[in-house]
Amino acid sequence: MKKSLLVLGSLFFGVSAFAQKVEFDQYTLDNGLHVILHQDKSAPVVVTSVMYHVGAKDENPERTGFAHFFEHLLFEGTKNIERGEWFKIVTANGGNNNANTSDDRTYYYEVFPSNNLELGLWMESERLMHPIINQIGVTTQNEVVKEEKRLRMDNQPYGQVFTEVKKNLFTKHPYRWMPIGSMEHLDAATLEEFLAFNKKFYIPNNAVLVVAGDFEKEQAKKWIKQYFGPIAKGTPVTKTKIEEAPITKEIKGQYQDPNIQLPMLIEAYRTPSMKTRDARVLDMISSLLSGGKSSRLYKKIVDQKKMALEMSSFSMSQEDYGVYIVYGIPMQGVTSDALVKEIDEEIEKLQTELISERDFQKLQNVFEKQYVDENATIEGVAENLASYYLLYGDVELINKNIEIYRSITREEIRDVAKKYLGKNQRLILDYVPAKKANN
């Protein structure tokens, strides 16, 4: 049986390595717009997407929320697309579209039937060349963003966890605020400030265009040159790297949430850039500790000791730094200190003992599956191509990143846990129900 499983594992390894090879062409227009083309004729759909190298970290600390605000604002309309018509045009032509913003980048995309590639390219070129940014649009989207914040954060149970973690782990770097930003900052912003932000960051030489799916390459190149070629190159964006001093003493914090009845314990660590090998090792550590119900923390604290209703962790890697979070919801009568003790025991095991070969093989299988899943859809491939170019500086990682995970050793898992998960390097946050006012 054991031999059969090993054979099956090696077959899966070989098939995934071959089947998931993503072919692409890339080139750069004279105005600096980088273009990546991935042809896949397995389904009659095509994705047109543009990723801009602007996120929450690029904002003025007195004007947070601008990058996310633009995610909404640039659907308002253009010189040739009337206000309110963007989504109607997309749906009328059998497509769907969306956008999202992180600390590091903003991403827009459309998915159309393959005969509408030209339409998708024209619309994205319109967003870049002819956006209409006026007071009506700013006022409208200001209300939309406020409602989103109320819905997703202010009135959501545990909706302030990330806000509290970020502001405790970062004191200088702009990762210290959330992409949605401050409503007071957005209220205070002038139309001229929004226009200046657009002029600075929404330029072809600060973006990558990806076309993925069922299309003809030569025709796509002609349309790309036709619609994007005339857009003027902007002033190159210079980024200032802000470095945080290492955390050398445990940070203690508390937050009272009026939307919860059960407390949550959070342990959080500041970790290195997602471009580093250590960030990949931390991904593996996260999976080992709490990746599912067979993971170490869940099995011990939830299943065996019945000390918590939930235990989980995840490693959120970003361009400059990452954040590694372990969290649990203790059972009634279990203190946060008791939960910390149990978590620390498992982390200390990782720091002093090599994981078993069996656990190591399980980890490898998890990341093989993740690799397959990431590129299982044409939308996923398009976003990965854009991310690897813009954030990692290497498009080839869409095929090579899994090789880094495959080469990680048990010794590295032990050493990286020791390097980044020290008790003096973390935040302990007691996230508790808000105290009721006395009558």
Short mmCIF file of C-alpha atoms in Angstrom, two decimals:
data_model
loop_
_atom_site.label_atom_id
_atom_site.label_comp_id
_atom_site.label_asym_id
_atom_site.label_seq_id
_atom_site.Cartn_x
_atom_site.Cartn_y
_atom_site.Cartn_z
CA MET A 1 0.00 0.00 0.00
CA LYS A 2 2.80 2.41 0.97
CA LYS A 3 4.65 1.64 -2.26
CA SER A 4 1.48 2.27 -4.28
CA LEU A 5 1.01 5.67 -2.64
CA LEU A 6 4.60 6.63 -3.43
CA VAL A 7 4.15 5.60 -7.07
CA LEU A 8 0.89 7.55 -7.25
CA GLY A 9 2.59 10.58 -5.71
CA SER A 10 5.43 10.48 -8.21
CA LEU A 11 2.98 10.14 -11.09
CA PHE A 12 1.02 13.17 -9.84
CA PHE A 13 4.27 15.09 -9.51
CA GLY A 14 5.23 14.33 -13.11
CA VAL A 15 1.80 15.00 -14.58
CA SER A 16 1.39 18.34 -12.78
CA ALA A 17 4.86 19.46 -13.79
CA PHE A 18 4.06 18.75 -17.43
CA ALA A 19 0.38 19.63 -17.66
CA GLN A 20 0.65 22.98 -15.89
CA LYS A 21 3.35 24.49 -18.10
CA VAL A 22 2.08 27.94 -19.05
CA GLU A 23 3.33 29.23 -22.40
CA PHE A 24 3.39 32.99 -22.99
CA ASP A 25 4.87 35.75 -25.14
CA GLN A 26 5.85 39.12 -23.74
CA TYR A 27 7.00 42.44 -25.12
CA THR A 28 6.91 46.15 -24.28
CA LEU A 29 5.31 49.00 -26.24
CA ASP A 30 7.26 52.21 -26.88
CA ASN A 31 5.24 53.95 -24.13
CA GLY A 32 6.44 51.41 -21.55
CA LEU A 33 3.29 49.26 -21.32
CA HIS A 34 4.36 45.66 -20.82
CA VAL A 35 2.25 43.09 -22.68
CA ILE A 36 1.91 39.36 -21.93
CA LEU A 37 -0.02 37.02 -24.24
CA HIS A 38 -1.11 33.52 -23.24
CA GLN A 39 -2.99 31.53 -25.87
CA ASP A 40 -5.32 28.76 -24.70
CA LYS A 41 -7.98 27.56 -27.12
CA SER A 42 -9.53 24.98 -24.80
CA ALA A 43 -12.58 27.23 -24.25
CA PRO A 44 -14.01 30.08 -26.39
CA VAL A 45 -13.29 32.83 -23.85
CA VAL A 46 -10.68 35.54 -23.53
CA VAL A 47 -9.49 37.60 -20.57
CA THR A 48 -8.23 41.16 -20.96
CA SER A 49 -6.64 42.50 -17.80
CA VAL A 50 -4.48 45.37 -16.67
CA MET A 51 -2.54 45.46 -13.41
CA TYR A 52 -1.23 48.81 -12.21
CA HIS A 53 1.71 49.05 -9.81
CA VAL A 54 -0.19 51.19 -7.34
CA GLY A 55 -1.69 50.11 -4.05
CA ALA A 56 -2.38 51.41 -0.58
CA LYS A 57 1.32 51.66 0.21
CA ASP A 58 1.74 54.37 -2.46
CA GLU A 59 -0.65 56.77 -0.77
CA ASN A 60 -0.05 59.96 1.16
CA PRO A 61 -0.50 59.03 4.86
CA GLU A 62 -2.95 61.94 5.07
CA ARG A 63 -4.95 60.64 2.10
CA THR A 64 -5.29 56.92 2.66
CA GLY A 65 -7.79 54.92 0.61
CA PHE A 66 -6.98 56.53 -2.77
CA ALA A 67 -5.84 53.33 -4.54
CA HIS A 68 -8.95 51.43 -3.51
CA PHE A 69 -11.11 54.46 -4.33
CA PHE A 70 -9.75 54.44 -7.89
CA GLU A 71 -10.74 50.79 -8.23
CA HIS A 72 -14.32 52.14 -8.06
CA LEU A 73 -13.81 55.53 -9.68
CA LEU A 74 -12.42 54.21 -12.96
CA PHE A 75 -15.67 52.40 -13.73
CA GLU A 76 -17.49 55.74 -13.74
CA GLY A 77 -17.02 56.36 -17.45
CA THR A 78 -14.63 57.66 -20.09
CA LYS A 79 -14.63 60.10 -22.99
CA ASN A 80 -16.31 57.43 -25.15
CA ILE A 81 -18.17 55.37 -22.51
CA GLU A 82 -20.97 57.28 -20.87
CA ARG A 83 -21.35 57.36 -17.12
CA GLY A 84 -23.12 54.22 -15.87
CA GLU A 85 -22.65 52.35 -19.17
CA TRP A 86 -19.50 50.32 -18.40
CA PHE A 87 -21.19 47.29 -16.83
CA LYS A 88 -24.07 47.43 -19.31
CA ILE A 89 -21.65 47.16 -22.25
CA VAL A 90 -19.84 44.21 -20.66
CA THR A 91 -22.99 42.22 -19.83
CA ALA A 92 -24.67 43.03 -23.17
CA ASN A 93 -21.70 41.40 -24.88
CA GLY A 94 -21.78 38.23 -22.80
CA GLY A 95 -18.98 39.18 -20.45
CA ASN A 96 -18.24 39.82 -16.81
CA ASN A 97 -15.68 42.05 -15.15
CA ASN A 98 -14.30 43.15 -11.82
CA ALA A 99 -11.37 44.81 -10.06
CA ASN A 100 -9.52 44.52 -6.77
CA THR A 101 -6.90 46.45 -4.83
CA SER A 102 -4.18 45.37 -2.42
CA ASP A 103 -1.42 47.16 -0.57
CA ASP A 104 0.80 46.68 -3.63
CA ARG A 105 -1.29 46.81 -6.83
CA THR A 106 -4.67 47.40 -8.50
CA TYR A 107 -6.11 44.89 -10.96
CA TYR A 108 -8.91 45.25 -13.54
CA TYR A 109 -10.18 42.52 -15.84
CA GLU A 110 -12.91 41.50 -18.29
CA VAL A 111 -13.88 37.98 -19.38
CA PHE A 112 -15.59 37.90 -22.79
CA PRO A 113 -16.56 35.35 -25.41
CA SER A 114 -13.48 35.10 -27.63
CA ASN A 115 -15.08 37.10 -30.47
CA ASN A 116 -15.09 40.19 -28.19
CA LEU A 117 -11.36 40.55 -27.60
CA GLU A 118 -11.26 43.87 -29.45
CA LEU A 119 -14.01 45.25 -27.22
CA GLY A 120 -12.11 44.27 -24.06
CA LEU A 121 -8.91 45.89 -25.30
CA TRP A 122 -10.72 49.06 -26.32
CA MET A 123 -12.43 49.37 -22.92
CA GLU A 124 -9.19 48.97 -20.97
CA SER A 125 -7.43 51.46 -23.23
CA GLU A 126 -10.30 53.89 -22.62
CA ARG A 127 -9.88 53.49 -18.85
CA LEU A 128 -6.21 54.37 -19.22
CA MET A 129 -6.38 57.11 -21.86
CA HIS A 130 -9.74 58.84 -21.42
CA PRO A 131 -11.09 58.45 -17.86
CA ILE A 132 -13.66 61.00 -16.76
CA ILE A 133 -12.77 62.07 -13.22
CA ASN A 134 -15.21 64.70 -12.01
CA GLN A 135 -16.94 65.74 -8.82
CA ILE A 136 -20.11 63.74 -9.59
CA GLY A 137 -18.13 60.51 -9.84
CA VAL A 138 -16.05 61.28 -6.74
CA THR A 139 -19.13 62.07 -4.66
CA THR A 140 -20.97 58.95 -5.88
CA GLN A 141 -18.09 56.57 -5.23
CA ASN A 142 -17.38 58.16 -1.86
CA GLU A 143 -20.78 56.90 -0.69
CA VAL A 144 -20.17 53.47 -2.27
CA VAL A 145 -16.84 53.07 -0.45
CA LYS A 146 -18.36 54.17 2.87
CA GLU A 147 -21.08 51.55 2.52
CA GLU A 148 -18.48 48.90 1.64
CA LYS A 149 -16.49 49.78 4.78
CA ARG A 150 -19.63 49.60 6.94
CA LEU A 151 -20.59 46.25 5.45
CA ARG A 152 -17.20 44.53 5.36
CA MET A 153 -15.47 45.99 8.40
CA ASP A 154 -17.43 48.21 10.77
CA ASN A 155 -20.49 45.94 11.11
CA GLN A 156 -18.79 42.62 10.38
CA PRO A 157 -17.86 40.27 13.25
CA TYR A 158 -14.07 40.28 13.63
CA GLY A 159 -14.00 42.91 10.86
CA GLN A 160 -11.17 44.91 12.47
CA VAL A 161 -8.68 42.07 12.94
CA PHE A 162 -6.44 43.05 10.02
CA THR A 163 -6.67 46.74 10.89
CA GLU A 164 -5.42 46.06 14.42
CA VAL A 165 -2.72 43.61 13.36
CA LYS A 166 -1.30 45.94 10.71
CA LYS A 167 -1.17 49.04 12.89
CA ASN A 168 0.65 47.11 15.62
CA LEU A 169 3.19 45.35 13.38
CA PHE A 170 4.04 48.40 11.25
CA THR A 171 4.94 51.82 12.63
CA LYS A 172 6.67 53.46 9.62
CA HIS A 173 5.77 51.43 6.54
CA PRO A 174 2.45 52.25 4.78
CA TYR A 175 1.33 48.66 5.32
CA ARG A 176 0.21 50.08 8.66
CA TRP A 177 -3.18 51.06 7.18
CA MET A 178 -5.84 49.08 5.33
CA PRO A 179 -6.42 49.53 1.57
CA ILE A 180 -9.93 50.85 2.21
CA GLY A 181 -8.29 53.74 4.05
CA SER A 182 -9.81 56.54 6.08
CA MET A 183 -13.23 57.95 5.24
CA GLU A 184 -12.16 61.27 6.77
CA HIS A 185 -9.22 61.41 4.35
CA LEU A 186 -11.47 60.72 1.37
CA ASP A 187 -13.98 63.33 2.53
CA ALA A 188 -11.22 65.93 2.81
CA ALA A 189 -9.67 65.18 -0.59
CA THR A 190 -10.16 67.64 -3.45
CA LEU A 191 -10.91 66.81 -7.07
CA GLU A 192 -7.44 68.10 -7.97
CA GLU A 193 -5.87 65.49 -5.66
CA PHE A 194 -7.75 62.68 -7.41
CA LEU A 195 -6.70 64.00 -10.82
CA ALA A 196 -3.07 64.18 -9.66
CA PHE A 197 -3.17 60.59 -8.36
CA ASN A 198 -4.51 59.38 -11.71
CA LYS A 199 -1.85 61.28 -13.65
CA LYS A 200 0.94 59.90 -11.47
CA PHE A 201 0.04 56.20 -11.30
CA TYR A 202 -2.36 55.35 -14.14
CA ILE A 203 0.21 55.47 -16.90
CA PRO A 204 1.27 52.75 -19.37
CA ASN A 205 4.80 52.48 -17.99
CA ASN A 206 3.36 51.61 -14.55
CA ALA A 207 1.19 48.74 -15.81
CA VAL A 208 1.09 45.33 -17.44
CA LEU A 209 -1.57 44.20 -19.93
CA VAL A 210 -2.38 40.49 -20.07
CA VAL A 211 -4.46 38.81 -22.78
CA ALA A 212 -5.22 35.16 -22.04
CA GLY A 213 -7.48 32.62 -23.71
CA ASP A 214 -8.81 31.87 -27.18
CA PHE A 215 -7.42 34.47 -29.61
CA GLU A 216 -5.04 34.90 -32.53
CA LYS A 217 -1.75 36.43 -31.45
CA GLU A 218 -1.02 38.56 -34.51
CA GLN A 219 -4.50 40.06 -34.51
CA ALA A 220 -4.23 40.74 -30.77
CA LYS A 221 -0.89 42.51 -31.26
CA LYS A 222 -2.39 44.76 -33.96
CA TRP A 223 -5.31 45.75 -31.72
CA ILE A 224 -3.00 46.32 -28.74
CA LYS A 225 -0.82 48.65 -30.83
CA GLN A 226 -3.93 50.39 -32.22
CA TYR A 227 -5.60 51.04 -28.86
CA PHE A 228 -2.71 51.29 -26.39
CA GLY A 229 0.11 52.53 -28.63
CA PRO A 230 -1.10 56.18 -28.82
CA ILE A 231 -1.24 56.56 -25.01
CA ALA A 232 1.52 58.87 -23.83
CA LYS A 233 4.24 57.58 -21.54
CA GLY A 234 4.05 59.04 -18.06
CA THR A 235 6.71 60.30 -15.70
CA PRO A 236 8.34 57.16 -14.24
CA VAL A 237 7.06 56.32 -10.77
CA THR A 238 9.81 56.30 -8.16
CA LYS A 239 9.16 54.21 -5.08
CA THR A 240 10.75 54.92 -1.73
CA LYS A 241 11.54 51.79 0.23
CA ILE A 242 10.60 52.24 3.88
CA GLU A 243 12.18 49.77 6.27
CA GLU A 244 10.87 48.82 9.70
CA ALA A 245 13.15 48.19 12.65
CA PRO A 246 13.05 44.54 13.76
CA ILE A 247 10.54 43.64 16.46
CA THR A 248 12.60 42.62 19.48
CA LYS A 249 10.01 42.73 22.25
CA GLU A 250 6.59 41.10 22.39
CA ILE A 251 3.79 43.58 21.61
CA LYS A 252 0.58 43.27 23.65
CA GLY A 253 -2.69 44.67 22.39
CA GLN A 254 -6.43 44.54 22.92
CA TYR A 255 -9.37 45.50 20.74
CA GLN A 256 -13.02 45.58 21.76
CA ASP A 257 -15.42 44.62 18.95
CA PRO A 258 -19.13 45.42 19.46
CA ASN A 259 -20.06 42.88 16.76
CA ILE A 260 -18.84 39.73 18.53
CA GLN A 261 -19.81 37.58 21.50
CA LEU A 262 -16.82 35.24 21.51
CA PRO A 263 -13.25 36.49 22.02
CA MET A 264 -10.44 35.68 19.63
CA LEU A 265 -6.74 35.29 20.37
CA ILE A 266 -4.35 36.46 17.65
CA GLU A 267 -0.60 35.90 17.40
CA ALA A 268 0.99 37.83 14.53
CA TYR A 269 4.54 38.12 13.20
CA ARG A 270 6.14 40.43 10.64
CA THR A 271 7.78 38.32 7.93
CA PRO A 272 9.93 38.96 4.82
CA SER A 273 8.92 39.92 1.28
CA MET A 274 7.02 37.40 -0.81
CA LYS A 275 9.95 37.44 -3.23
CA THR A 276 12.15 35.63 -0.71
CA ARG A 277 12.65 31.91 -0.31
CA ASP A 278 11.86 32.24 3.40
CA ALA A 279 8.35 33.50 2.55
CA ARG A 280 7.68 30.21 0.74
CA VAL A 281 8.97 28.26 3.73
CA LEU A 282 6.58 30.20 5.96
CA ASP A 283 3.73 29.21 3.63
CA MET A 284 4.65 25.59 4.35
CA ILE A 285 4.85 26.25 8.09
CA SER A 286 1.38 27.81 8.00
CA SER A 287 -0.03 24.77 6.20
CA LEU A 288 1.63 22.39 8.64
CA LEU A 289 0.33 24.22 11.72
CA SER A 290 -3.25 24.79 10.66
CA GLY A 291 -3.93 23.88 7.04
CA GLY A 292 -7.14 21.97 7.59
CA LYS A 293 -8.53 19.74 10.30
CA SER A 294 -5.60 17.31 10.25
CA SER A 295 -3.10 20.09 10.98
CA ARG A 296 -1.15 20.23 14.23
CA LEU A 297 -2.93 23.12 15.94
CA TYR A 298 -6.43 22.07 14.97
CA LYS A 299 -5.92 18.43 15.89
CA LYS A 300 -4.35 19.20 19.25
CA ILE A 301 -6.26 22.27 20.50
CA VAL A 302 -9.69 21.74 18.90
CA ASP A 303 -10.04 17.97 18.51
CA GLN A 304 -8.02 16.51 21.36
CA LYS A 305 -7.98 19.11 24.15
CA LYS A 306 -11.30 20.78 23.26
CA MET A 307 -9.79 24.15 24.22
CA ALA A 308 -10.95 26.10 21.17
CA LEU A 309 -13.85 26.23 18.74
CA GLU A 310 -11.53 27.18 15.90
CA MET A 311 -7.79 27.35 15.23
CA SER A 312 -6.20 28.58 12.04
CA SER A 313 -3.21 30.42 10.64
CA PHE A 314 -2.08 31.89 7.36
CA SER A 315 0.92 33.60 5.84
CA MET A 316 0.04 36.76 3.91
CA SER A 317 3.03 37.54 1.73
CA GLN A 318 3.37 40.97 0.14
CA GLU A 319 5.86 42.90 -1.94
CA ASP A 320 7.84 44.54 0.90
CA TYR A 321 6.91 42.51 4.01
CA GLY A 322 4.57 39.72 4.95
CA VAL A 323 2.39 39.01 7.95
CA TYR A 324 1.99 35.59 9.55
CA ILE A 325 -1.11 35.21 11.71
CA VAL A 326 -2.20 32.42 14.07
CA TYR A 327 -5.65 32.80 15.60
CA GLY A 328 -8.07 30.85 17.76
CA ILE A 329 -11.48 31.21 19.37
CA PRO A 330 -11.17 29.73 22.89
CA MET A 331 -13.89 27.66 24.50
CA GLN A 332 -15.70 29.23 27.44
CA GLY A 333 -13.47 29.14 30.51
CA VAL A 334 -10.23 28.85 28.50
CA THR A 335 -7.98 31.89 28.86
CA SER A 336 -6.00 33.44 26.03
CA ASP A 337 -2.82 32.70 28.02
CA ALA A 338 -3.70 28.99 28.03
CA LEU A 339 -4.18 29.10 24.26
CA VAL A 340 -0.88 30.92 23.76
CA LYS A 341 0.88 28.20 25.77
CA GLU A 342 -0.51 25.44 23.53
CA ILE A 343 0.36 27.31 20.31
CA ASP A 344 3.85 28.04 21.57
CA GLU A 345 4.49 24.37 22.29
CA GLU A 346 3.76 23.48 18.65
CA ILE A 347 5.89 26.33 17.30
CA GLU A 348 8.76 25.32 19.60
CA LYS A 349 8.55 21.76 18.25
CA LEU A 350 8.99 23.14 14.74
CA GLN A 351 11.96 25.19 15.91
CA THR A 352 13.78 22.29 17.55
CA GLU A 353 12.71 19.10 15.74
CA LEU A 354 12.62 18.05 12.11
CA ILE A 355 9.11 17.24 10.90
CA SER A 356 8.56 13.60 9.95
CA GLU A 357 9.07 12.37 6.40
CA ARG A 358 5.36 11.55 6.29
CA ASP A 359 4.35 15.11 7.24
CA PHE A 360 6.89 16.44 4.77
CA GLN A 361 5.43 14.38 1.92
CA LYS A 362 1.94 15.55 2.86
CA LEU A 363 3.15 19.16 2.66
CA GLN A 364 4.64 18.55 -0.78
CA ASN A 365 1.32 17.12 -1.98
CA VAL A 366 -0.58 20.13 -0.64
CA PHE A 367 1.60 22.55 -2.58
CA GLU A 368 1.51 20.44 -5.74
CA LYS A 369 -2.29 20.63 -5.63
CA GLN A 370 -2.18 24.35 -4.92
CA TYR A 371 0.07 24.83 -7.97
CA VAL A 372 -2.42 22.98 -10.16
CA ASP A 373 -5.39 24.89 -8.73
CA GLU A 374 -3.78 28.31 -9.20
CA ASN A 375 -3.55 27.84 -12.95
CA ALA A 376 -6.73 25.80 -13.39
CA THR A 377 -8.74 28.70 -14.87
CA ILE A 378 -7.87 31.19 -17.56
CA GLU A 379 -8.69 34.00 -15.12
CA GLY A 380 -6.21 32.57 -12.63
CA VAL A 381 -3.48 32.31 -15.26
CA ALA A 382 -4.04 35.91 -16.36
CA GLU A 383 -3.75 37.29 -12.84
CA ASN A 384 -0.71 35.14 -12.04
CA LEU A 385 1.11 36.30 -15.17
CA ALA A 386 0.46 39.93 -14.24
CA SER A 387 1.50 39.42 -10.60
CA TYR A 388 4.71 37.57 -11.35
CA TYR A 389 5.77 40.29 -13.78
CA LEU A 390 4.73 43.35 -11.78
CA LEU A 391 5.42 42.28 -8.19
CA TYR A 392 8.07 39.58 -8.47
CA GLY A 393 9.85 40.87 -11.58
CA ASP A 394 9.90 37.41 -13.20
CA VAL A 395 7.01 36.10 -15.31
CA GLU A 396 8.74 32.72 -15.55
CA LEU A 397 7.81 32.12 -11.91
CA ILE A 398 4.38 31.03 -13.12
CA ASN A 399 6.16 27.82 -14.05
CA LYS A 400 9.18 27.92 -11.72
CA ASN A 401 7.64 28.90 -8.39
CA ILE A 402 6.61 25.32 -7.64
CA GLU A 403 10.25 24.26 -8.08
CA ILE A 404 11.19 26.52 -5.14
CA TYR A 405 8.59 24.80 -2.94
CA ARG A 406 9.80 21.37 -4.11
CA SER A 407 13.37 22.23 -3.12
CA ILE A 408 12.54 23.33 0.44
CA THR A 409 13.98 20.96 3.05
CA ARG A 410 12.86 19.85 6.49
CA GLU A 411 15.90 21.61 7.93
CA GLU A 412 14.79 24.90 6.35
CA ILE A 413 11.34 24.55 7.92
CA ARG A 414 12.97 24.20 11.34
CA ASP A 415 15.41 27.07 10.77
CA VAL A 416 12.87 29.52 9.33
CA ALA A 417 10.47 28.84 12.23
CA LYS A 418 13.33 29.66 14.58
CA LYS A 419 14.30 32.80 12.63
CA TYR A 420 10.89 34.49 12.39
CA LEU A 421 8.57 33.00 15.02
CA GLY A 422 10.31 34.00 18.24
CA LYS A 423 8.24 35.06 21.25
CA ASN A 424 10.02 38.43 21.25
CA GLN A 425 9.08 39.06 17.58
CA ARG A 426 5.31 38.97 17.79
CA LEU A 427 2.07 40.69 18.58
CA ILE A 428 -0.34 39.08 21.03
CA LEU A 429 -3.76 40.62 20.42
CA ASP A 430 -6.75 39.93 22.63
CA TYR A 431 -9.73 40.61 20.36
CA VAL A 432 -12.68 40.72 22.73
CA PRO A 433 -16.39 41.64 22.83
CA ALA A 434 -17.00 45.31 23.62
CA LYS A 435 -17.93 45.98 27.21
CA LYS A 436 -21.53 47.09 27.64
CA ALA A 437 -22.04 50.50 29.17
CA ASN A 438 -23.53 50.53 32.68
CA ASN A 439 -27.16 51.61 32.85
#
